[in-house]
């Protein structure tokens, strides 16, 4: 199977069957794709690169890897409140393994179709396994959710009900936590099949004042909001949502997974704390079918403070993931 | 040096100093970049991934690698006649080597600034050296140059005066051709510092009927035009432009480098063969300061025929590069 056959067979055939021809008049197969941006909208772009051993383990099923590679990118669009439009896929493979490619494409396109995003181009090459996806989406002018909009007094929220499960799964793979059966399958699914909060992100336009997705750990990613907004925050550690499986672990492990876990792809966001603000967040959560949890507030004092449910200040022992530290 | 310091120091500082803030209201540093598309224009997108040993040798200077990584992507925009707008860079590195990064960024941004394209985001991760760039550009609606527009009777052209030099340099590195001194430097520059034909591509809008850039070899890339357009072609092998260095090699090597070389990043295009068509091509070449050479014509008979200057049919011994064959 050659490069062009591979693209045709596994990628081109499904690339844009789920979007209108006028949206993407030229897709895979020319030097560039041609896309019609929606008039009056701004164009949002993000790229993520996934490397074996760093972003996924060699044990992951190809279908889940295809899902996750797109999911982590859709999560960036979600964090900005964007509607997904198109993506490119660049893939470096040691060899053209048909079983791998068929599974990878299946996971990728199931998620792409669910969110109405077209594959419009990319590249395939021979080399160490590497997956680079660039996603593009749209928001009405001036309505992108940014890291820089948090205001003192805002409530802080996180989406989802399983924050920290992905990290717990990683600890099982590392051998530091024993977990088996359905409990392991649940946390493994959180790690390998994250669900990007695309609907919630769009529902939060005009509701949230700042947002980011949790890829490197809640505290580290929240830190980006605080820095960009020039504010501080207090987080109620005991308010973090956690799955029944995580809730059965030691309290210190629960906190480490929830606060510094990473790979969650939930949204952390701030919104006005008045009654109208809280009602708007609740409505966005309901409209998108996504649970959200209030976990703290934005404060004027710089830095990040952790409190437990009793209001006692806790030391912050956690650092965010950094690829070169 | 951590991941965020690295991005700030080598990439963010120079990322969009050369474009207006209204063009890219949010650049590097949020979950997505926010770009304002120009009203009435279509959006063009292309991604290329470069892997060490496949797309570049470990001996390449970092500055040239930065140049080439963006150049091969700009070449795809050029082939469609697009005006460059923005790009993302995803970079996998074994380690955060400051000398490498400083050189890479210098080569990258010199070319970016020359073509007015902003770096709007990306990713850095630890892993085997891999460079993935996604470029975005614009054309007025319906004016993108495509592979599918060639018509029987069109003239065939190729840009530039050094077709095949990149392949000649590769043969020197492979040890099959002896070449030293300034001659070697010239062909090495062609391989390591290709100049994307961005101005020519835009000048050919409304002039050329089809276009592609030469990345895998003239005949292979021309083959994509023929397939997409449902036509054939005849190429006059002796009409191919060649540098003085290539012209001193054996005739068979000259032909192999020119016809099947790859890595040239010249444009191959077709245009009407009447006097007005030829005058328009000449005007586009002059306006963009880019030499173009007529090398054959589009024919109804499928397939690709090679003739020498005396009109004798030659066997086509050349195949295009394929990463998985």
XYZ file of C-alpha atoms in Angstrom:
650
model
C 0.000 0.000 0.000
C 1.510 3.317 -1.100
C 1.127 6.758 0.427
C -1.643 7.874 -1.916
C -3.589 4.618 -1.597
C -3.339 4.911 2.164
C -4.731 8.446 2.162
C -7.510 7.498 -0.244
C -8.526 4.345 1.554
C -8.433 5.360 5.181
C -8.906 9.102 5.159
C -10.209 10.730 1.987
C -13.298 8.575 1.619
C -14.751 9.643 4.987
C -13.177 13.064 5.191
C -16.112 15.369 4.587
C -19.188 13.257 3.904
C -20.803 14.945 6.922
C -20.357 18.595 5.869
C -21.856 20.547 2.975
C -19.883 20.898 -0.251
C -20.256 24.667 -0.050
C -18.581 24.686 3.377
C -15.494 22.908 2.009
C -15.509 23.219 -1.802
C -12.044 21.592 -2.099
C -10.981 19.004 0.474
C -8.214 16.380 0.473
C -6.361 15.954 -2.800
C -5.109 19.355 -3.905
C -2.164 21.423 -2.653
C -4.492 23.195 -0.230
C -8.046 22.727 0.939
C -10.442 25.559 0.153
C -12.899 26.492 2.901
C -15.652 29.110 2.936
C -15.539 30.922 6.275
C -18.966 31.958 7.551
C -19.393 35.719 6.987
C -19.115 37.725 10.215
C -17.312 34.987 12.112
C -13.757 34.940 13.387
C -11.522 31.997 12.591
C -9.944 30.035 15.458
C -6.928 27.772 15.091
C -5.042 25.360 17.335
C -2.444 22.616 16.805
C -1.470 19.699 19.023
C 1.192 17.072 18.458
C 0.954 13.640 20.080
C 4.065 11.525 20.558
C 4.114 7.883 21.649
C 5.238 7.464 25.244
C 4.505 11.117 26.011
C 0.866 11.587 25.126
C -0.224 8.002 24.776
C 1.055 4.548 25.646
C 1.876 1.901 23.057
C -0.880 -0.212 24.634
C -3.684 2.105 23.508
C -6.154 0.695 20.978
C -5.807 2.421 17.568
C -9.476 3.441 17.631
C -9.026 5.217 20.943
C -5.856 6.868 19.728
C -7.683 8.232 16.692
C -10.400 9.515 18.988
C -8.001 11.099 21.451
C -5.827 12.784 18.841
C -8.827 14.736 17.588
C -10.424 15.100 21.032
C -7.513 16.996 22.551
C -7.651 19.442 19.641
C -11.434 19.839 19.778
C -10.964 20.584 23.458
C -8.971 23.705 22.522
C -11.823 24.881 20.293
C -14.241 24.112 23.148
C -12.203 26.208 25.569
C -12.632 29.186 23.244
C -16.330 28.563 22.634
C -15.779 27.809 18.959
C -17.881 25.780 16.579
C -15.610 23.170 14.892
C -15.218 23.568 11.123
C -12.202 21.732 9.714
C -8.995 19.952 10.642
C -5.790 18.683 9.072
C -3.983 15.500 10.099
C -0.257 14.952 9.688
C 0.820 11.441 10.524
C 4.283 9.954 10.789
C 4.196 6.140 10.883
C 6.890 3.495 11.028
C 4.944 1.484 8.468
C 1.556 1.489 6.760
C -0.111 -0.969 9.160
C -3.645 -1.542 7.878
C -5.100 -2.745 11.178
C -3.723 0.295 12.965
C -4.899 2.686 10.264
C -8.397 1.235 10.035
C -8.883 1.517 13.811
C -7.306 4.950 14.013
C -9.517 6.277 11.211
C -12.636 4.781 12.787
C -12.068 6.492 16.135
C -11.106 9.732 14.432
C -14.105 9.941 12.127
C -16.693 8.877 14.710
C -15.688 11.904 16.751
C -15.347 14.152 13.689
C -18.839 13.295 12.517
C -20.303 13.833 15.970
C -18.967 17.382 15.932
C -19.503 18.134 12.238
C -15.827 18.815 11.525
C -14.319 17.945 8.124
C -10.864 16.490 7.520
C -9.541 18.814 4.803
C -5.941 17.781 4.315
C -2.692 16.742 5.876
C 0.373 14.684 5.299
C 1.592 11.123 5.761
C 5.232 10.230 6.101
C 7.457 7.422 7.287
C 9.067 7.924 10.694
C 8.592 7.538 14.460
C 4.867 7.551 15.336
C 3.708 11.152 15.604
C 0.254 12.634 15.153
C -0.194 16.336 14.530
C -3.681 17.765 14.168
C -4.609 21.364 13.465
C -8.231 22.279 14.149
C -10.116 25.302 12.902
C -13.400 26.682 14.136
C -15.480 29.824 14.274
C -17.025 32.235 16.773
C -19.057 35.387 16.198
C -16.702 38.360 16.176
C -15.403 39.243 19.635
C -17.062 36.306 21.397
C -14.133 33.898 21.782
C -13.632 32.772 25.384
C -10.105 33.726 26.391
C -7.813 33.102 29.326
C -7.529 36.808 29.974
C -11.091 37.725 30.925
C -11.344 36.565 34.554
C -12.489 39.266 36.996
C -12.157 39.514 40.753
C -15.259 38.049 42.357
C -15.956 35.586 39.529
C -16.970 32.080 40.449
C -14.643 29.317 39.267
C -16.087 26.195 37.690
C -14.893 22.915 36.255
C -16.895 20.678 33.918
C -17.467 16.962 34.151
C -17.716 14.422 36.935
C -14.490 12.482 36.562
C -11.685 15.001 37.039
C -8.494 13.130 37.891
C -9.534 9.741 36.511
C -7.082 9.978 33.609
C -4.231 10.501 36.052
C -5.439 7.640 38.197
C -5.315 5.378 35.140
C -1.782 6.525 34.411
C -0.774 5.602 37.973
C -2.235 2.130 37.427
C -0.150 1.773 34.245
C 2.861 3.008 36.203
C 2.219 0.332 38.816
C 1.822 2.718 41.751
C -1.920 2.056 42.211
C -3.590 -1.370 42.034
C -6.907 -1.290 40.205
C -8.589 -3.926 38.067
C -11.810 -4.920 36.385
C -14.525 -2.379 35.652
C -12.958 0.232 37.950
C -9.778 0.156 35.862
C -11.764 0.177 32.611
C -13.600 3.307 33.734
C -10.494 5.337 34.511
C -8.722 3.952 31.471
C -11.606 5.177 29.326
C -11.227 8.645 30.862
C -7.545 8.626 29.890
C -7.939 7.143 26.418
C -11.341 8.502 25.352
C -11.682 12.038 26.686
C -14.880 13.804 25.610
C -14.156 17.361 24.451
C -16.683 19.832 25.875
C -17.550 21.346 22.525
C -21.254 21.974 23.239
C -20.568 23.425 26.681
C -17.912 25.758 25.282
C -20.329 27.194 22.740
C -23.089 27.470 25.365
C -20.698 29.469 27.573
C -20.199 32.237 24.979
C -21.423 35.426 26.611
C -21.725 33.570 29.943
C -18.164 32.709 31.020
C -15.607 35.497 31.345
C -12.557 33.252 30.943
C -11.918 29.628 30.074
C -9.197 27.058 29.436
C -9.178 23.309 29.011
C -7.438 21.022 31.485
C -4.635 19.285 29.639
C -1.657 19.706 31.974
C -3.504 19.641 35.307
C -6.215 21.804 36.871
C -3.897 24.011 38.917
C -1.376 24.539 36.154
C -4.032 25.373 33.585
C -5.933 27.587 36.007
C -2.594 29.315 36.578
C -2.635 30.373 32.905
C -5.997 32.076 33.447
C -4.706 33.840 36.553
C -1.565 35.045 34.824
C -3.361 36.189 31.680
C -6.064 37.939 33.717
C -3.750 39.432 36.371
C -5.724 37.942 39.257
C -5.493 35.218 41.902
C -7.858 32.456 42.971
C -8.955 30.269 45.818
C -9.931 26.661 45.074
C -12.017 24.517 47.415
C -10.207 21.206 47.076
C -13.088 19.209 48.513
C -15.497 20.641 45.949
C -13.697 19.027 43.011
C -15.925 16.519 41.234
C -14.596 12.979 41.430
C -15.759 9.634 40.186
C -16.770 6.871 42.594
C -13.555 5.040 41.643
C -11.355 8.015 42.487
C -13.349 8.743 45.646
C -12.317 5.319 46.987
C -8.606 6.159 46.845
C -6.483 7.788 49.556
C -7.367 11.431 50.067
C -3.875 12.558 49.076
C -4.082 10.610 45.819
C -7.565 11.987 45.140
C -6.216 15.500 45.525
C -3.135 14.883 43.433
C -5.187 13.370 40.608
C -7.816 16.114 40.697
C -5.520 19.096 41.109
C -2.488 18.099 39.086
C -3.625 15.158 36.988
C -3.773 16.409 33.458
C -5.272 14.758 30.367
C -8.785 15.539 31.660
C -9.925 17.821 28.813
C -12.555 19.381 31.026
C -13.159 23.131 30.901
C -12.146 25.410 33.759
C -13.911 28.739 33.526
C -14.941 31.782 35.485
C -18.285 33.578 35.405
C -20.025 36.350 37.347
C -21.068 35.211 40.811
C -24.357 37.105 40.962
C -27.664 35.279 40.630
C -27.938 36.026 36.908
C -24.395 34.758 36.318
C -25.024 31.541 38.196
C -28.332 30.979 36.437
C -26.666 31.494 33.057
C -23.972 28.918 33.863
C -26.604 26.447 35.030
C -28.561 27.017 31.833
C -25.453 26.489 29.665
C -24.684 23.274 31.522
C -28.243 22.024 31.085
C -28.441 23.028 27.418
C -25.206 21.178 26.633
C -25.938 18.207 28.860
C -22.662 18.713 30.700
C -22.291 18.747 34.479
C -20.396 21.718 35.903
C -19.193 22.223 39.470
C -18.392 25.458 41.274
C -14.938 24.981 42.804
C -13.807 28.399 44.009
C -13.516 32.053 43.158
C -11.300 34.634 41.556
C -9.561 36.962 44.024
C -7.523 40.128 43.749
C -4.558 38.711 45.651
C -2.160 37.124 43.162
C -1.431 33.412 43.378
C -3.452 30.323 43.986
C -4.788 29.283 47.383
C -6.182 25.866 48.221
C -8.746 25.341 50.980
C -10.469 22.213 52.175
C -14.183 21.924 52.803
C -13.727 23.237 56.352
C -12.061 26.392 55.037
C -8.530 25.480 56.171
C -5.682 26.628 53.941
C -3.705 23.742 52.415
C -0.141 23.804 51.081
C 0.068 23.677 47.261
C 2.422 20.792 46.579
C 1.539 20.343 42.958
C 3.241 21.467 39.813
C 1.971 21.355 36.267
C 3.404 19.174 33.548
C 6.164 20.673 31.429
C 7.664 18.817 28.484
C 11.146 20.240 29.004
C 11.466 20.354 32.787
C 14.555 26.174 30.088
C 10.950 24.955 30.322
C 8.356 24.548 27.611
C 6.689 27.922 28.196
C 10.001 29.821 28.424
C 11.060 28.175 25.178
C 7.908 29.254 23.373
C 8.119 32.778 24.766
C 11.805 33.264 24.027
C 12.163 31.767 20.582
C 8.722 31.972 19.040
C 6.163 34.246 20.687
C 8.288 37.381 20.667
C 8.632 37.430 16.872
C 5.407 35.685 16.012
C 3.275 38.480 14.595
C 5.244 41.707 14.826
C 4.909 42.007 11.053
C 1.100 41.758 10.784
C -1.644 44.078 12.000
C -3.298 43.415 15.363
C -6.681 43.457 13.663
C -5.598 40.656 11.323
C -4.701 38.396 14.271
C -6.371 39.781 17.416
C -5.246 36.794 19.529
C -2.002 35.022 18.664
C 0.187 32.605 20.624
C -0.757 32.119 24.255
C -4.418 31.134 24.405
C -6.111 27.819 23.648
C -6.683 28.982 20.080
C -5.531 31.879 17.967
C -8.244 34.226 16.719
C -7.921 35.426 13.129
C -10.102 37.802 11.141
C -10.591 36.364 7.635
C -10.786 39.017 4.919
C -14.439 39.392 3.860
C -15.158 37.810 0.465
C -12.098 35.600 0.512
C -11.867 31.837 0.735
C -9.605 30.248 3.313
C -6.876 27.844 2.143
C -5.160 25.332 4.400
C -2.261 22.909 4.043
C -0.123 20.858 6.470
C 3.320 19.330 5.997
C 5.322 17.238 8.421
C 9.122 17.065 8.209
C 11.003 14.131 9.710
C 14.772 13.912 10.110
C 16.375 11.559 7.586
C 13.325 11.735 5.338
C 12.845 15.415 4.593
C 16.141 16.778 5.831
C 19.555 15.491 6.810
C 21.005 15.847 10.290
C 23.761 17.951 8.728
C 21.432 20.827 7.811
C 22.056 24.134 9.588
C 19.172 24.950 12.003
C 18.547 28.272 10.257
C 18.065 26.531 6.921
C 15.833 23.926 8.499
C 13.602 26.657 9.939
C 13.475 28.261 6.502
C 12.717 25.029 4.688
C 10.016 23.862 7.102
C 7.995 26.983 6.369
C 9.047 27.181 2.697
C 7.584 23.796 1.753
C 4.278 24.843 3.299
C 4.267 28.273 1.663
C 4.877 26.439 -1.596
C 1.475 24.745 -1.229
C -0.191 28.133 -0.782
C 1.759 29.380 -3.820
C 0.527 26.468 -5.930
C -3.053 27.545 -5.184
C -2.389 31.229 -5.787
C -3.064 32.117 -2.151
C -1.884 35.072 -0.133
C -0.261 33.739 3.084
C -2.027 34.746 6.308
C -1.079 32.590 9.301
C 0.656 29.378 10.336
C 0.994 27.053 13.311
C 4.164 25.203 14.272
C 4.214 21.924 16.190
C 7.689 20.838 17.145
C 8.882 17.627 18.726
C 12.459 17.903 20.007
C 14.760 15.521 21.836
C 15.844 18.404 24.060
C 15.492 22.168 24.296
C 18.783 22.981 22.529
C 19.135 26.762 22.544
C 21.577 26.970 19.639
C 19.293 24.849 17.490
C 16.178 26.772 18.491
C 17.738 30.197 17.956
C 18.888 29.246 14.450
C 15.659 27.501 13.579
C 13.585 30.494 14.682
C 15.798 32.904 12.744
C 15.392 31.033 9.461
C 11.687 30.568 10.072
C 10.897 34.184 10.875
C 13.041 35.703 8.119
C 10.880 33.843 5.623
C 7.651 34.506 7.551
C 8.312 38.221 7.588
C 9.185 38.283 3.910
C 5.766 36.838 3.111
C 3.765 38.659 5.802
C 2.583 35.470 7.503
C 2.024 35.368 11.285
C 2.880 32.473 13.599
C -0.369 32.101 15.551
C 0.119 28.995 17.661
C 1.364 25.473 17.898
C 2.834 22.973 20.266
C 6.196 21.890 21.627
C 6.852 18.452 22.976
C 9.708 16.122 23.807
C 10.346 13.348 21.288
C 12.112 12.439 18.041
C 12.737 15.559 15.929
C 9.580 16.310 13.956
C 8.327 19.581 12.536
C 4.697 20.001 11.551
C 3.522 23.284 10.065
C -0.001 24.183 8.992
C -0.307 27.229 6.748
C -3.403 29.246 6.026
C -3.969 31.757 3.261
C -6.661 33.452 1.226
C -7.868 33.812 -2.368
C -10.843 35.704 -3.769
C -13.807 33.338 -3.983
C -13.464 30.808 -6.805
C -9.967 31.888 -7.831
C -7.829 29.179 -6.218
C -5.509 27.462 -8.701
C -6.305 23.758 -8.636
C -4.875 20.580 -10.100
C -8.097 19.862 -11.909
C -8.305 22.765 -14.350
C -5.889 21.746 -17.138
C -7.408 21.739 -20.639
C -6.301 20.046 -23.835
C -4.095 22.418 -25.776
C -2.788 24.277 -22.705
C 0.884 25.088 -22.573
C 2.817 23.529 -19.699
C 5.269 25.635 -17.715
C 7.690 25.250 -14.848
C 9.067 28.117 -12.756
C 12.667 28.802 -11.798
C 16.046 28.164 -13.346
C 17.455 25.424 -11.143
C 15.051 22.483 -11.444
C 16.846 19.324 -10.318
C 19.571 21.007 -8.283
C 18.083 19.774 -4.983
C 18.256 16.203 -6.240
C 21.807 16.712 -7.459
C 22.772 17.864 -3.953
C 21.151 14.774 -2.476
C 23.227 12.597 -4.825
C 26.378 14.367 -3.606
C 25.373 13.622 0.010
C 24.682 10.025 -1.027
C 28.188 9.821 -2.515
C 27.071 8.992 -6.039
C 28.156 12.322 -7.554
C 31.405 14.155 -6.747
C 30.947 17.907 -6.426
C 32.761 20.398 -4.226
C 33.329 24.085 -3.584
C 30.927 26.726 -4.906
C 29.204 24.253 -7.252
C 28.264 22.078 -4.280
C 27.206 25.110 -2.235
C 24.847 26.195 -5.020
C 23.008 22.914 -5.293
C 23.044 22.461 -1.523
C 21.362 25.856 -1.208
C 18.686 24.721 -3.653
C 18.034 21.670 -1.475
C 18.179 23.385 1.903
C 16.804 26.848 1.081
C 14.032 26.467 -1.495
C 12.256 29.712 -2.361
C 8.486 29.254 -2.436
C 6.932 30.925 -5.479
C 4.362 32.856 -3.499
C 4.349 35.990 -5.674
C 4.193 34.003 -8.916
C 1.304 31.909 -7.607
C -0.757 35.003 -6.846
C 0.177 36.568 -10.197
C -1.071 33.421 -11.954
C -4.629 33.746 -10.574
C -6.902 34.092 -13.592
C -3.940 33.249 -15.856
C -3.049 29.607 -15.164
C -5.724 26.926 -15.540
C -4.036 24.387 -13.248
C -1.038 24.340 -10.947
C 0.895 22.200 -8.461
C 4.232 22.579 -6.714
C 7.106 20.195 -7.370
C 7.828 18.387 -4.137
C 8.038 14.730 -5.193
C 9.469 15.228 -8.705
C 8.255 17.044 -11.835
C 6.749 14.011 -13.557
C 5.037 12.655 -10.466
C 3.547 16.002 -9.543
C 2.530 16.752 -13.113
C 0.862 13.328 -13.026
C -1.450 14.638 -10.282
C -2.568 17.464 -12.600
C -3.181 15.021 -15.441
C -5.176 12.647 -13.248
C -7.241 15.398 -11.629
C -7.902 17.060 -14.995
C -8.499 13.855 -16.988
C -5.903 14.727 -19.626
C -2.440 13.705 -20.818
C 0.709 15.680 -21.564
C 3.861 15.780 -23.600
C 7.013 17.186 -21.989
C 10.031 18.407 -23.962
C 12.840 17.065 -21.791
C 15.448 19.345 -23.335
C 13.364 22.415 -22.534
C 13.658 21.928 -18.773
C 15.510 24.790 -17.145
C 18.765 23.700 -15.542
C 21.501 25.450 -13.645
C 25.030 25.677 -15.062
C 26.117 23.168 -12.396
C 23.503 20.606 -13.422
C 24.145 21.267 -17.113
C 27.723 20.033 -16.626
C 26.599 16.592 -15.464
C 25.908 13.521 -17.630
C 22.781 13.949 -19.725
C 21.089 10.980 -18.031
C 21.731 12.489 -14.602
C 20.472 15.876 -15.796
C 17.251 14.280 -16.924
C 16.802 12.218 -13.790
C 17.331 15.246 -11.560
C 15.057 17.487 -13.587
C 12.253 15.016 -14.225
C 12.184 12.999 -11.015
C 14.237 15.016 -8.549
C 11.791 16.382 -6.030
C 12.332 18.981 -3.316
C 12.362 21.721 -5.986
C 9.320 23.698 -4.801
C 8.874 25.225 -8.214
C 5.409 25.588 -9.722
C 4.249 23.457 -12.641
C 1.209 24.981 -14.310
C -0.822 25.028 -17.474
C -2.228 28.048 -19.295
C -3.950 28.793 -22.610
C -1.550 28.568 -25.554
C -2.970 31.444 -27.570
C -1.138 34.746 -27.803
C -3.152 36.322 -24.989
C -2.497 33.337 -22.718
C 1.230 33.414 -23.372
C 1.377 37.157 -22.864
C -0.459 36.837 -19.552
C 1.990 34.189 -18.307
C 4.921 36.355 -19.362
C 3.386 39.323 -17.549
C 2.834 37.258 -14.370
C 6.434 36.060 -14.487
C 7.718 39.590 -14.959
C 5.470 41.052 -12.253
C 6.639 38.480 -9.733
C 10.282 38.531 -10.804
C 10.210 34.780 -11.374
C 11.539 33.032 -14.488
C 9.130 30.582 -16.116
C 9.862 28.121 -18.915
C 7.451 26.510 -21.367
C 8.154 22.769 -21.259
C 5.334 21.068 -23.130
C 1.615 20.900 -23.656
C -1.557 19.254 -22.402
C -2.940 16.594 -24.749
C -6.159 14.606 -24.951
C -4.395 11.245 -24.977
C -4.025 10.016 -21.395
C -0.553 9.500 -19.935
C 2.694 11.353 -20.055
C 5.004 11.410 -23.063
C 8.591 12.619 -23.035
C 10.303 14.018 -26.130
C 13.781 15.374 -26.643
C 14.568 18.617 -28.437
C 14.624 16.798 -31.779
C 11.093 15.530 -31.198
C 12.070 11.903 -30.561
C 9.955 10.011 -28.035
C 11.922 8.907 -24.940
C 11.094 6.099 -22.518
C 9.783 7.312 -19.150
C 12.024 5.569 -16.646
C 11.186 7.715 -13.693
C 8.854 7.235 -10.775
C 7.769 9.706 -8.168
C 8.696 9.512 -4.517
C 6.309 7.625 -2.245
C 6.855 7.425 1.510
C 5.427 3.929 1.808
C 6.693 2.237 -1.366
